[in-house]
Amino acid sequence: MTGVTVKTVSRVVNGGARVSPETFQKVTDAIETLGFRRNEFARQLRQRTATTIGLLLTDLSDPFFGTMMRTVEDIALQKGYMLLVASSAEDPVRSVKTLASFAARGVTNVIMSAPSGIDTGIIKSELATGSNIVLVDRPIPELLLDTVLTDNFDGAARGTKHLLQHGHRRIAFFGDEPAVYTAGERRRGYESALLEAGIAVDPELICMGAPLSVDVHKVLDTFLSLADPPTAIFSGNNRWSVLLLRTLTEVHRSMAFVGFDDFELAELLVPGRTVMAQDPAEIGRMAVQMLFDRIEGARTPPRIVQLRSELVSRGSGEIGTRPLD
Amino acid sequence: MTGVTVKTVSRVVNGGARVSPETFQKVTDAIETLGFRRNEFARQLRQRTATTIGLLLTDLSDPFFGTMMRTVEDIALQKGYMLLVASSAEDPVRSVKTLASFAARGVTNVIMSAPSGIDTGIIKSELATGSNIVLVDRPIPELLLDTVLTDNFDGAARGTKHLLQHGHRRIAFFGDEPAVYTAGERRRGYESALLEAGIAVDPELICMGAPLSVDVHKVLDTFLSLADPPTAIFSGNNRWSVLLLRTLTEVHRSMAFVGFDDFELAELLVPGRTVMAQDPAEIGRMAVQMLFDRIEGARTPPRIVQLRSELVSRGSGEIGTRPLD
DNA sequence: GTGAAAGCGCTAACAG
DNA sequence: CTGTTAGCGCTTTCAC
């Protein structure tokens, strides 16, 4: 119509292979002046895959995932991909439904943090139909997939050792529900550090559960009224840290403290909060890189990449043991 | 083939209007056993619109937007919509490109926080082709669109008044670049409260700019070495608050302080930080509601909804004036 | 190097 | 209430 060509346009839009330079130029100009935009629906209907990455995270409002999202977006954008995001709220059923919605939209490339108890059946069938899935933050034990996560065991062990080095022998541990992979690993790391120091693990000093489902005041009271109460706390995640710090303030009680996960303003509290910091940006970067490797056809066996966490000393972990009130 | 029907399936999948109950049942069963899933591409190609909401925000890692995203997702999910998210990083050119990518994917329903200086041309042309756009956090001055935002002027005025009530007469103001809508409104609110109290606005106490582009130490030094230095600070946003609190700690200086936007752990600082809290969840809820009203055909004139911010007293804003060191 | 024709899976319009 | 026909805009053969 306009110029002279018909569907050579397609070839041009897709990189101009097998098109003469002059035709290419002519078409390019026409596209420019007419404001033509390729319809992604039609393209994707034909090609059976979308230039969209599905991002399924446990919680969109968690700054950890926020940072990850931003990194993933930056890299995806460079390759012309956009992000379809969704949250699982740790619900395996919701996760599976979301994966199905992704599939219905042709989103065959997914980065996800899988809740425990997720049905591996659907995941396997997605993979069988050519989907690419990269796991972040936690693996799926029954399934070997590309995975990027922090070395939780190691981080918790080093954090606990840090407290041990400052003389603590009674260290309380707070963590998420045992079913949550990271919670289990961190607890194992904590226990391993204790055992290595020749200290028996005391179940009376361990509290596992979703932070909001636990009566923190009561648990702390119980811990503190033990014959041999804890002099330090290892907090297994951010939400626990916030809750514990709040509660400790209320009962006018300060203890040595190390938490997993960094948080903003941790250095402005008194004392500054010592943490094992993860690197969500790096996790995102590696995950999206591994995903594009797959998209571009990599056939190597799945890899699990563990990132080291960093001990950030700010004061709260360096409080020595001291006599009790 | 399988049962007996052909494309009655379409009617069934779309809610079963004009289908006999028994056929409906038969088809539903078949769908179930065969694991049939409607191909959204084909559907969307035909209908020329996606069951996807485009969410264009200035910063994905900002907890403010994180909370908003979560709310929007919850409501969107109930209507079968998913979220295509992207960030503008305050860049008007990037925003326009993103809008174009949305359009190419048939995403005609968009919630966005528009950066200043955005080209209204493309927005108008999107609207002309039937797109629905709801603005959050800030309006586009030249364009009347459905908008949900906090009453920034009022919030800043009330926050400033709070400081005035505690005896402060010299109040410093820190805010984002003047081009950012919220920054301007908040500054106007601050000035209005001063004027109402019969206090002249002193430009020497006002610092506007992107927090990272400003040498905070130097600015604070300058402010504090004035003949008549400030005894209180009003911080125009969260990033400024963090930077200011950090810097004030370093120079061992505490001042009365009120900040716009709440942040986690604000109550654990000493003193607790008094803030004007916005309600990102409510902003998200209203925005997505307004969007669905449009999708469902509402033809009412565009509305701008202003939400009131809440003064949360935690100590830092209740420090009275006191003699200088 | 370019064009013509077919078809991706679905729904709108119109019959029956 | 249900079936038929056509076509959304693109890419993929396969000719030329």
Coordinates of N, CA and C in Angstrom, one line a residue, chain B residues 36 65 141 259:
Chain B
F36 N -8.3 -28.1 29.7 CA -8.3 -27.1 28.7 C -8.1 -25.7 29.4
F65 N 5.2 2.2 47.3 CA 4.6 1.6 46.1 C 4.5 0.1 46.3
P141 N -0.6 18.2 35.6 CA -1.2 19.5 35.7 C -2.0 19.8 34.5
G259 N 8.5 14.4 59.6 CA 8.7 14.0 58.2 C 7.5 13.6 57.5

